[in-house]
Amino acid sequence: MDKFSNHIKNILHGFFLTMGLTIAEPSTILPLMVNYFGGSSVVVGLFATLLRGGAIVVQLFAAFKSQSYTRMLPYLRRVFVFRFLSWFFIGVAINFFGNKYPNFTLFCIGLGLFSFSFSAGFGAIYFKDIVAKIFSHKFRGKTMAYRQFFSAVGGLISGAIAAVVLEKFRAPYSFGYLFMLSSFIMAFGYIAFATIDEPIKEDIPTRENSFKKFLKNSLATLKNDKDLQIQLSTFLFAYGYLISLPFIILQAKQTINLSGVAIGTLITSQMVGAMLSNFLWGNLSGRGYNRLTAIISIVMHIVAIVLAVFSSNLYLYMTIFFLVGAATDGNRIASGNLILILAPPKFRPTYVALQVNIVSFGIFFSVLGGVILHFSNYSTLYAVTIATLVLSLILSFKLKD
């Protein structure tokens, strides 16, 4: 365990993956792109969900199939190829159909986002199991903090690239170029992780005869494990910030002059927040303070949404995205570490799948936010968001390290 080469490859994967994903960041560029093709606030929320939500559909089935796998990496490599093709397809569709067929272009973007996210449902199970096998509990927190730090560095570079492309090329071609370019950037990260040294898993359970029986056993596990119930509830409601996040950039568009440089600046602010915060998250996680990491992260999200209520200039929006970047990385480290510590090794895929499936329903909060904004206003949107995050904060004090 804890091989330096695996540590480096884990970091490289995060660096290039985030660098590619940030070019279509769901809280900045993606809402503007969907809005450009005529998408309403509800459609913006739906597309923000598609980028993350497709994974929910297959998580438990992926866990069922992977129980008896001695090695996950061969299957993860297939996921990498599919995700590359899905992301590249979005860029091609935008450039080929663009302004001529805006509705069909939106359909292609949605299809690409769903395919990209759907494949991640399998990838997340494989990735988590590999990381649990190759890193010890305490070192895992450190390597993931390093990964997130350099991921944020990649995001900074990506923000600069996005700003240049958005300024130099006119829409919608600028959006298409960004997706095609970022797909090749991601590929470097995929190649790095695909060469990880994964040990063979020896303690594996006997796979159930049917998926139905697996679901029954999984639900029984959830019903009997009170700590798991608290953890899932906490991190489900911690996704409450997504009720507002995709729409903050649209509010900024209405209140300040959002040039390509300004958009790049907001992306950069979010990545700087993520990057710098990992010094704190790595230190806390390395000392076993995962619950405290979760509490601080939720508080940061609450503060960010409160600031959004009063934002009227670029600097306040920069502060909001800085806090969002920091809080999101802290939440990711806390939830990832706590579930791997809680789960018995041979049932790790089941525990991970339960968490991802149930917690990932929080991704659909973006759709709820779109509906609220369509029928109400930003004040109501932010009030609902803050109330959801406060509930998560209360539950987080019951988490166990």
Coordinates of C-alpha atoms in Angstrom, one line a residue:
M1 CA 0.0 0.0 0.0
D2 CA 0.8 3.7 -0.3
K3 CA 3.2 3.3 -3.3
F4 CA 4.7 6.6 -4.4
S5 CA 4.0 5.8 -8.1
N6 CA 0.3 5.2 -7.4
H7 CA 0.2 8.4 -5.4
I8 CA 1.6 10.4 -8.4
K9 CA -0.8 8.7 -10.9
N10 CA -3.7 9.5 -8.6
I11 CA -2.7 13.1 -8.6
L12 CA -2.2 13.3 -12.4
H13 CA -5.6 11.7 -13.0
G14 CA -7.3 14.4 -10.8
F15 CA -5.2 17.2 -12.4
F16 CA -6.1 16.4 -16.0
L17 CA -9.7 15.4 -15.3
T18 CA -10.5 18.6 -13.4
M19 CA -8.7 20.6 -16.1
G20 CA -10.9 19.1 -18.7
L21 CA -14.2 19.3 -16.7
T22 CA -13.7 22.9 -15.6
I23 CA -13.8 24.0 -19.2
A24 CA -17.5 23.1 -19.1
E25 CA -18.0 24.0 -15.4
P26 CA -21.6 23.4 -14.4
S27 CA -21.8 26.5 -12.2
T28 CA -20.4 28.9 -14.9
I29 CA -19.9 27.9 -18.5
L30 CA -22.6 25.2 -18.8
P31 CA -25.5 27.4 -17.7
L32 CA -24.4 30.2 -20.1
M33 CA -24.1 27.7 -22.9
V34 CA -27.5 26.2 -22.3
N35 CA -29.0 29.7 -22.0
Y36 CA -27.4 30.7 -25.3
F37 CA -29.3 27.9 -27.1
G38 CA -32.6 29.1 -25.6
G39 CA -32.8 26.9 -22.5
S40 CA -35.0 28.1 -19.7
S41 CA -34.0 28.1 -16.0
V42 CA -35.6 24.6 -15.7
V43 CA -33.5 23.3 -18.6
V44 CA -30.4 24.9 -17.1
G45 CA -31.1 23.0 -13.8
L46 CA -31.8 19.8 -15.7
F47 CA -28.5 20.0 -17.7
A48 CA -26.5 20.7 -14.5
T49 CA -28.1 17.5 -13.1
L50 CA -27.3 15.5 -16.2
L51 CA -23.6 16.1 -15.8
R52 CA -23.7 14.4 -12.5
G53 CA -27.0 12.5 -12.3
G54 CA -26.6 9.8 -14.9
A55 CA -24.4 7.8 -12.5
I56 CA -27.3 7.2 -10.1
V57 CA -29.0 4.9 -12.6
V58 CA -26.3 2.2 -12.6
Q59 CA -24.5 2.5 -9.2
L60 CA -26.1 -0.4 -7.4
F61 CA -26.0 -2.6 -10.5
A62 CA -22.3 -1.8 -10.9
A63 CA -21.8 -2.8 -7.3
F64 CA -23.7 -6.0 -7.8
K65 CA -21.6 -7.0 -10.8
S66 CA -18.2 -5.9 -9.3
Q67 CA -18.5 -7.8 -6.0
S68 CA -16.7 -10.8 -7.4
Y69 CA -14.1 -8.9 -9.4
T70 CA -10.5 -9.5 -8.2
R71 CA -9.3 -6.4 -10.1
M72 CA -11.3 -3.4 -11.1
L73 CA -8.8 -1.6 -13.4
P74 CA -9.6 -3.5 -16.7
Y75 CA -13.2 -2.4 -16.3
L76 CA -12.3 1.1 -15.4
R77 CA -10.3 1.5 -18.6
R78 CA -13.4 0.8 -20.6
V79 CA -15.2 3.5 -18.7
F80 CA -12.4 6.0 -19.5
V81 CA -12.7 5.3 -23.3
F82 CA -16.5 5.8 -23.2
R83 CA -16.3 9.0 -21.2
F84 CA -13.7 10.4 -23.6
L85 CA -16.0 9.7 -26.6
S86 CA -19.1 11.2 -24.9
W87 CA -17.4 14.5 -24.0
F88 CA -15.8 14.8 -27.5
F89 CA -19.2 14.2 -29.1
I90 CA -20.7 17.3 -27.4
G91 CA -18.1 19.5 -28.9
V92 CA -18.6 18.0 -32.4
A93 CA -22.4 18.4 -32.1
I94 CA -22.1 22.1 -31.1
N95 CA -19.9 22.9 -34.0
F96 CA -21.8 21.0 -36.6
F97 CA -25.4 22.0 -35.6
G98 CA -24.9 25.1 -33.5
N99 CA -27.2 28.0 -34.4
K100 CA -28.9 26.2 -37.3
Y101 CA -30.6 23.6 -35.1
P102 CA -30.5 25.0 -31.5
N103 CA -33.1 22.5 -30.1
F104 CA -31.3 19.5 -31.6
T105 CA -28.0 20.9 -30.4
L106 CA -29.4 21.0 -26.8
F107 CA -30.5 17.4 -27.2
C108 CA -27.0 16.4 -28.3
I109 CA -25.5 18.2 -25.4
G110 CA -27.9 16.5 -23.0
L111 CA -27.2 13.1 -24.5
G112 CA -23.5 13.6 -24.3
L113 CA -23.7 14.8 -20.7
F114 CA -25.9 11.9 -19.7
S115 CA -23.6 9.3 -21.4
F116 CA -20.6 10.9 -19.7
S117 CA -22.3 10.8 -16.3
F118 CA -23.9 7.3 -16.9
S119 CA -20.5 5.7 -17.4
A120 CA -19.2 7.4 -14.2
G121 CA -21.8 5.2 -12.4
F122 CA -19.6 2.2 -13.1
G123 CA -16.3 4.2 -12.8
A124 CA -17.0 5.5 -9.3
I125 CA -17.4 2.0 -7.9
Y126 CA -14.2 0.8 -9.6
F127 CA -12.3 3.9 -8.6
K128 CA -13.3 3.8 -5.0
D129 CA -12.4 0.2 -4.6
I130 CA -9.0 0.7 -6.2
V131 CA -8.2 3.7 -4.0
A132 CA -9.2 1.7 -0.9
K133 CA -6.9 -1.2 -1.9
I134 CA -3.8 0.9 -2.8
F135 CA -3.9 3.5 0.1
S136 CA -4.2 3.1 3.9
H137 CA -6.9 5.1 5.7
K138 CA -4.7 8.0 6.8
F139 CA -2.6 8.2 3.7
R140 CA -5.7 8.1 1.6
G141 CA -6.8 11.4 3.1
K142 CA -3.4 12.9 2.3
T143 CA -3.2 11.7 -1.3
M144 CA -6.8 12.8 -2.0
A145 CA -5.9 16.2 -0.6
Y146 CA -2.9 16.4 -2.9
R147 CA -5.0 15.2 -5.7
Q148 CA -7.6 17.9 -5.1
F149 CA -4.9 20.6 -4.6
F150 CA -3.4 19.8 -8.1
S151 CA -6.9 19.4 -9.5
A152 CA -7.5 23.0 -8.5
V153 CA -4.2 24.0 -10.2
G154 CA -5.5 22.3 -13.3
G155 CA -8.7 24.2 -12.9
L156 CA -6.8 27.5 -12.7
I157 CA -5.1 26.7 -16.0
S158 CA -8.4 25.6 -17.4
G159 CA -10.0 28.9 -16.4
A160 CA -7.4 30.8 -18.2
I161 CA -7.8 28.7 -21.3
A162 CA -11.6 29.1 -21.2
A163 CA -11.3 32.9 -20.9
V164 CA -9.0 33.0 -24.0
V165 CA -11.2 30.7 -26.1
L166 CA -14.4 32.6 -25.1
E167 CA -12.8 35.9 -26.0
K168 CA -11.2 34.8 -29.3
F169 CA -14.0 32.8 -30.8
R170 CA -17.6 33.7 -31.1
A171 CA -20.4 31.5 -29.7
P172 CA -21.4 28.7 -30.2
Y173 CA -18.1 27.7 -31.8
S174 CA -16.2 28.7 -28.7
F175 CA -18.2 26.2 -26.6
G176 CA -17.6 23.5 -29.2
Y177 CA -13.9 24.1 -29.2
L178 CA -13.8 24.0 -25.4
F179 CA -15.4 20.6 -25.3
M180 CA -13.2 19.0 -27.9
L181 CA -10.0 20.5 -26.4
S182 CA -10.9 19.4 -22.9
S183 CA -11.7 15.8 -24.0
F184 CA -8.0 15.4 -25.0
I185 CA -6.8 17.0 -21.8
M186 CA -8.9 14.5 -19.8
A187 CA -7.3 11.7 -21.8
F188 CA -3.9 12.3 -20.2
G189 CA -5.5 11.8 -16.8
Y190 CA -7.2 8.6 -17.9
I191 CA -3.9 7.2 -19.2
A192 CA -2.2 8.0 -15.9
F193 CA -4.7 6.2 -13.7
A194 CA -5.1 3.3 -16.2
T195 CA -1.5 2.3 -15.4
I196 CA -2.0 2.2 -11.6
D197 CA -0.5 -0.8 -9.8
E198 CA -3.7 -2.5 -8.5
P199 CA -3.3 -5.6 -6.2
I200 CA -5.6 -8.6 -6.6
K201 CA -8.5 -8.6 -4.2
E202 CA -8.6 -11.9 -2.3
D203 CA -11.4 -11.4 0.3
I204 CA -14.4 -11.3 -2.0
P205 CA -18.0 -12.3 -1.1
T206 CA -20.0 -14.8 -3.1
R207 CA -22.2 -12.8 -5.5
E208 CA -25.9 -13.2 -5.1
N209 CA -27.8 -15.2 -7.8
S210 CA -29.9 -12.2 -8.9
F211 CA -29.8 -8.4 -8.8
K212 CA -33.1 -8.5 -7.0
K213 CA -31.6 -10.4 -4.1
F214 CA -28.6 -8.1 -4.0
L215 CA -31.0 -5.1 -3.7
K216 CA -32.8 -6.8 -0.9
N217 CA -29.6 -7.4 1.0
S218 CA -28.4 -3.9 0.3
L219 CA -31.6 -2.4 1.7
A220 CA -31.3 -4.6 4.8
T221 CA -27.7 -3.3 5.3
L222 CA -29.0 0.2 5.1
K223 CA -31.8 -0.5 7.6
N224 CA -29.6 -2.1 10.2
D225 CA -26.6 0.4 10.1
K226 CA -27.7 3.6 11.9
D227 CA -24.3 5.2 11.3
L228 CA -24.7 4.7 7.6
Q229 CA -28.2 6.3 7.7
I230 CA -26.8 9.4 9.4
Q231 CA -23.9 9.7 7.0
L232 CA -26.1 9.4 3.9
S233 CA -28.7 11.9 5.2
T234 CA -25.9 14.4 6.1
F235 CA -24.3 14.3 2.7
L236 CA -27.6 14.2 0.8
F237 CA -28.7 17.5 2.3
A238 CA -25.1 18.9 2.0
Y239 CA -25.8 18.9 -1.8
G240 CA -28.4 21.6 -1.0
Y241 CA -26.0 24.2 -2.3
L242 CA -26.9 22.9 -5.8
I243 CA -30.4 24.3 -5.5
S244 CA -28.8 27.7 -6.2
L245 CA -25.4 27.2 -7.6
P246 CA -26.2 26.9 -11.4
F247 CA -28.2 30.1 -11.2
I248 CA -25.8 32.4 -9.4
I249 CA -23.9 32.9 -12.6
L250 CA -27.2 33.9 -14.4
Q251 CA -27.9 36.4 -11.6
A252 CA -24.4 37.8 -12.1
K253 CA -25.1 38.1 -15.8
Q254 CA -28.0 40.3 -15.0
T255 CA -26.2 42.5 -12.4
I256 CA -22.7 42.9 -13.7
N257 CA -20.9 42.9 -17.1
L258 CA -19.9 39.2 -17.7
S259 CA -17.2 39.2 -20.3
G260 CA -15.1 36.1 -21.2
V261 CA -12.4 37.4 -18.9
A262 CA -14.9 37.9 -16.0
I263 CA -16.2 34.3 -16.5
G264 CA -12.6 33.0 -16.5
T265 CA -12.0 35.0 -13.3
L266 CA -14.9 33.4 -11.5
I267 CA -13.7 29.9 -12.6
T268 CA -10.3 30.8 -11.3
S269 CA -11.7 32.0 -8.0
Q270 CA -13.4 28.7 -7.5
M271 CA -10.3 26.7 -8.3
V272 CA -8.1 28.9 -6.0
G273 CA -10.6 28.2 -3.2
A274 CA -10.4 24.5 -3.9
M275 CA -6.6 24.5 -4.1
L276 CA -5.8 26.5 -1.0
S277 CA -8.5 24.7 1.1
N278 CA -6.8 21.3 0.6
F279 CA -4.0 22.3 2.9
L280 CA -6.6 22.4 5.6
W281 CA -8.6 19.4 4.5
G282 CA -5.4 17.3 4.1
N283 CA -4.2 18.2 7.6
L284 CA -7.6 17.5 9.2
S285 CA -8.2 14.2 7.3
G286 CA -4.6 13.0 8.0
R287 CA -5.3 13.4 11.7
G288 CA -8.7 11.6 11.5
Y289 CA -11.0 14.7 11.7
N290 CA -13.3 13.8 8.9
R291 CA -16.4 14.9 10.8
L292 CA -14.9 18.4 11.4
T293 CA -14.0 18.6 7.7
A294 CA -17.7 18.0 6.8
I295 CA -18.9 20.6 9.4
I296 CA -16.6 23.3 8.1
S297 CA -17.5 22.5 4.5
I298 CA -21.2 22.9 5.1
V299 CA -20.7 26.1 7.0
M300 CA -18.7 27.5 4.0
H301 CA -21.5 26.6 1.6
I302 CA -24.0 28.4 3.9
V303 CA -21.9 31.5 4.0
A304 CA -21.5 31.5 0.2
I305 CA -25.3 31.4 -0.4
V306 CA -25.8 34.1 2.2
L307 CA -23.3 36.3 0.2
A308 CA -25.2 35.6 -3.0
V309 CA -28.2 37.3 -1.6
F310 CA -26.3 40.6 -1.4
S311 CA -23.9 40.3 -4.3
S312 CA -23.7 43.2 -6.7
N313 CA -20.2 43.3 -8.0
L314 CA -17.5 41.0 -9.4
Y315 CA -15.5 40.8 -6.1
L316 CA -18.4 39.4 -4.1
Y317 CA -19.1 36.8 -6.8
M318 CA -15.4 35.9 -6.7
T319 CA -15.7 35.4 -3.0
I320 CA -18.8 33.2 -3.4
F321 CA -17.1 30.9 -6.0
F322 CA -13.9 30.8 -3.8
L323 CA -16.0 29.5 -0.9
V324 CA -17.9 27.0 -3.1
G325 CA -14.6 25.6 -4.4
A326 CA -13.2 25.2 -0.9
A327 CA -16.4 23.7 0.5
T328 CA -16.9 21.2 -2.3
D329 CA -13.5 19.8 -2.0
G330 CA -13.8 19.5 1.8
N331 CA -17.2 17.7 1.4
R332 CA -15.7 15.3 -1.1
I333 CA -12.8 14.3 1.1
A334 CA -15.0 13.9 4.2
S335 CA -17.7 11.8 2.5
G336 CA -15.2 9.7 0.6
N337 CA -13.1 8.9 3.7
L338 CA -16.0 8.3 6.0
I339 CA -17.7 5.7 3.8
L340 CA -14.5 3.7 3.2
I341 CA -13.7 3.7 6.9
L342 CA -17.3 2.6 7.8
A343 CA -17.5 -0.1 5.1
P344 CA -16.3 -3.7 5.8
P345 CA -13.7 -4.4 3.1
K346 CA -15.5 -7.2 1.3
F347 CA -18.8 -5.2 1.2
R348 CA -17.1 -2.0 0.2
P349 CA -18.7 -1.8 -3.3
T350 CA -22.2 -2.2 -1.7
Y351 CA -21.5 0.6 0.9
V352 CA -20.0 2.9 -1.7
A353 CA -23.0 2.2 -4.1
L354 CA -25.5 2.9 -1.4
Q355 CA -23.9 6.2 -0.5
V356 CA -23.5 7.3 -4.1
N357 CA -27.0 6.3 -5.1
I358 CA -28.8 7.9 -2.2
V359 CA -26.6 11.0 -1.8
S360 CA -26.5 11.6 -5.5
F361 CA -30.2 12.3 -5.5
G362 CA -29.0 15.6 -4.1
I363 CA -27.8 16.3 -7.6
F364 CA -31.4 16.8 -8.7
F365 CA -31.6 19.8 -6.4
S366 CA -30.6 21.8 -9.4
V367 CA -33.9 20.9 -11.1
L368 CA -35.7 21.9 -7.9
G369 CA -33.8 25.2 -8.0
G370 CA -34.8 25.8 -11.7
V371 CA -38.5 25.2 -10.8
I372 CA -38.3 27.5 -7.8
L373 CA -36.7 30.3 -9.9
H374 CA -39.2 29.8 -12.7
F375 CA -42.2 30.3 -10.4
S376 CA -40.7 32.6 -7.8
N377 CA -37.5 34.6 -7.4
Y378 CA -33.9 34.5 -6.2
S379 CA -34.8 35.4 -2.6
T380 CA -37.0 32.3 -2.3
L381 CA -34.3 30.2 -4.1
Y382 CA -31.6 31.2 -1.6
A383 CA -33.9 30.8 1.4
V384 CA -34.7 27.2 0.5
T385 CA -31.0 26.5 -0.2
I386 CA -29.9 27.8 3.2
A387 CA -32.6 25.9 5.1
T388 CA -31.5 22.6 3.4
L389 CA -27.8 23.3 4.3
V390 CA -28.7 24.1 7.9
L391 CA -30.5 20.7 8.1
S392 CA -27.3 19.0 6.8
L393 CA -25.2 20.9 9.4
I394 CA -27.4 19.7 12.3
L395 CA -27.1 16.1 11.1
S396 CA -23.3 16.4 10.6
F397 CA -22.7 16.7 14.4
K398 CA -23.9 13.1 14.7
L399 CA -21.3 11.7 12.2
K400 CA -18.7 9.4 13.7
D401 CA -15.0 9.4 12.8

